[in-house]
Amino acid sequence: MEKISLKGKKGLNLRRRSNNEKVIFAIVFVVFFLYAGTYVFTFGWAFLVSMREKLEFIHDPFALPVVWHFENYVEAFKALKVGDANLFVMFFNTIWYAGGATVIGVIASNVLAYAVAKYKTVFTKFYYALTIFIMLIPIIGALPQQYVLYDNLGLIDSPLFLITYVGGTAYQFILFHGFYAGVSDSYAEAAKVDGAGHYTIMFKIMIPMSVPMSIALGIITFIGYWNDYMTVLLFLPNFPTLATGLYLFQTQPEIRSHYPLYYAAIIMSTIPIIVLYASFQNMIMKNTVAGGLKG
């Protein structure tokens, strides 16, 4: 009888796990399974609460709905407001804020990281070291001065506030820098032989190579801005987003009689993010590795 080789067709050596590896794998699986279960339970419980009557929730928060009130989702759009902004307005504000901040930040970080990674000068080396240093400094102490600066520039309570994201983030910059540092210079050298200039190499060769990574990083960034309530609360108080609205709802005393509507709003605010991640999860996983992203 022929021996069955454990070597894969692509040359990958497939070996059996040792007993210790099996135990570690089982422990890790159980831990992550329980961790995921907490999210599923929380989402399911919030959904059940959103389907109940007001008094029914107060009497027993964990019981199943006697009657499923799907109309709570419609009523939530009418009843829950921040000033004159209802959920429709907050959805719109969330989309332009999160989308604009993501696009501006990712593009800016991408272009800057390319210049720093591929043009070796004293300035670019200093900028990279400065970025690493800034990441280690707590920035909460600079918030008052930051607010005064934005106020003097007329950016408070204005969509022009999005221009503050033109610098991107240190996190985005570091990831893009690592990507371009790993791209061979032979691409640029071959393009130069054909007469391509710096801008042609940058926008037609290098940056297109980073598109898969840019999309994956953009989705992760978008989710972060979607859930960001503090920035909007401080700098864009007249443009409440879903995260800001939900935060303000829970601080209002009258919300105690509107918990089903409040949880209906929470469910509706999370569904777009769940759909977005589910649609692009393969791309995110494919372009994500331990310690960073890859193209």
PDB file of C-alpha atoms in Angstrom, residues 13 29 33 48 50 54 58 62 77 104 117 125 141-142 151 167 170 177-178 184 186 227 235-236 241 257:
ATOM      1  CA  ASN A  13       4.303  20.637   4.612  1.00  0.00           C
ATOM      2  CA  PHE A  29     -10.956  28.219  20.396  1.00  0.00           C
ATOM      3  CA  PHE A  33     -15.942  31.245  21.135  1.00  0.00           C
ATOM      4  CA  LEU A  48     -35.560  41.363  21.855  1.00  0.00           C
ATOM      5  CA  SER A  50     -36.438  46.595  20.821  1.00  0.00           C
ATOM      6  CA  LYS A  54     -42.363  50.035  27.357  1.00  0.00           C
ATOM      7  CA  ILE A  58     -39.601  47.544  32.908  1.00  0.00           C
ATOM      8  CA  PHE A  62     -35.039  39.418  30.006  1.00  0.00           C
ATOM      9  CA  PHE A  77     -37.230  57.636  13.725  1.00  0.00           C
ATOM     10  CA  ILE A 104      -9.307  62.176   3.265  1.00  0.00           C
ATOM     11  CA  ALA A 117       9.392  55.474   2.198  1.00  0.00           C
ATOM     12  CA  LYS A 125      13.990  59.949   8.113  1.00  0.00           C
ATOM     13  CA  GLY A 141      -3.634  67.304  27.270  1.00  0.00           C
ATOM     14  CA  ALA A 142      -3.576  69.142  23.937  1.00  0.00           C
ATOM     15  CA  ASP A 151     -12.380  77.745  16.711  1.00  0.00           C
ATOM     16  CA  GLY A 167      -2.916  64.677   7.947  1.00  0.00           C
ATOM     17  CA  ALA A 170       0.032  57.899  12.576  1.00  0.00           C
ATOM     18  CA  HIS A 177       5.042  53.119   5.051  1.00  0.00           C
ATOM     19  CA  GLY A 178       5.669  49.457   5.812  1.00  0.00           C
ATOM     20  CA  SER A 184      10.887  46.669  -4.801  1.00  0.00           C
ATOM     21  CA  SER A 186      12.786  47.827  -9.631  1.00  0.00           C
ATOM     22  CA  ASN A 227     -18.597  54.777  16.270  1.00  0.00           C
ATOM     23  CA  PHE A 235     -16.380  69.922  17.469  1.00  0.00           C
ATOM     24  CA  LEU A 236     -19.650  69.323  15.554  1.00  0.00           C
ATOM     25  CA  THR A 241     -24.184  61.495  14.262  1.00  0.00           C
ATOM     26  CA  SER A 257     -39.760  55.186  29.339  1.00  0.00           C
TER      27      SER A 257
END
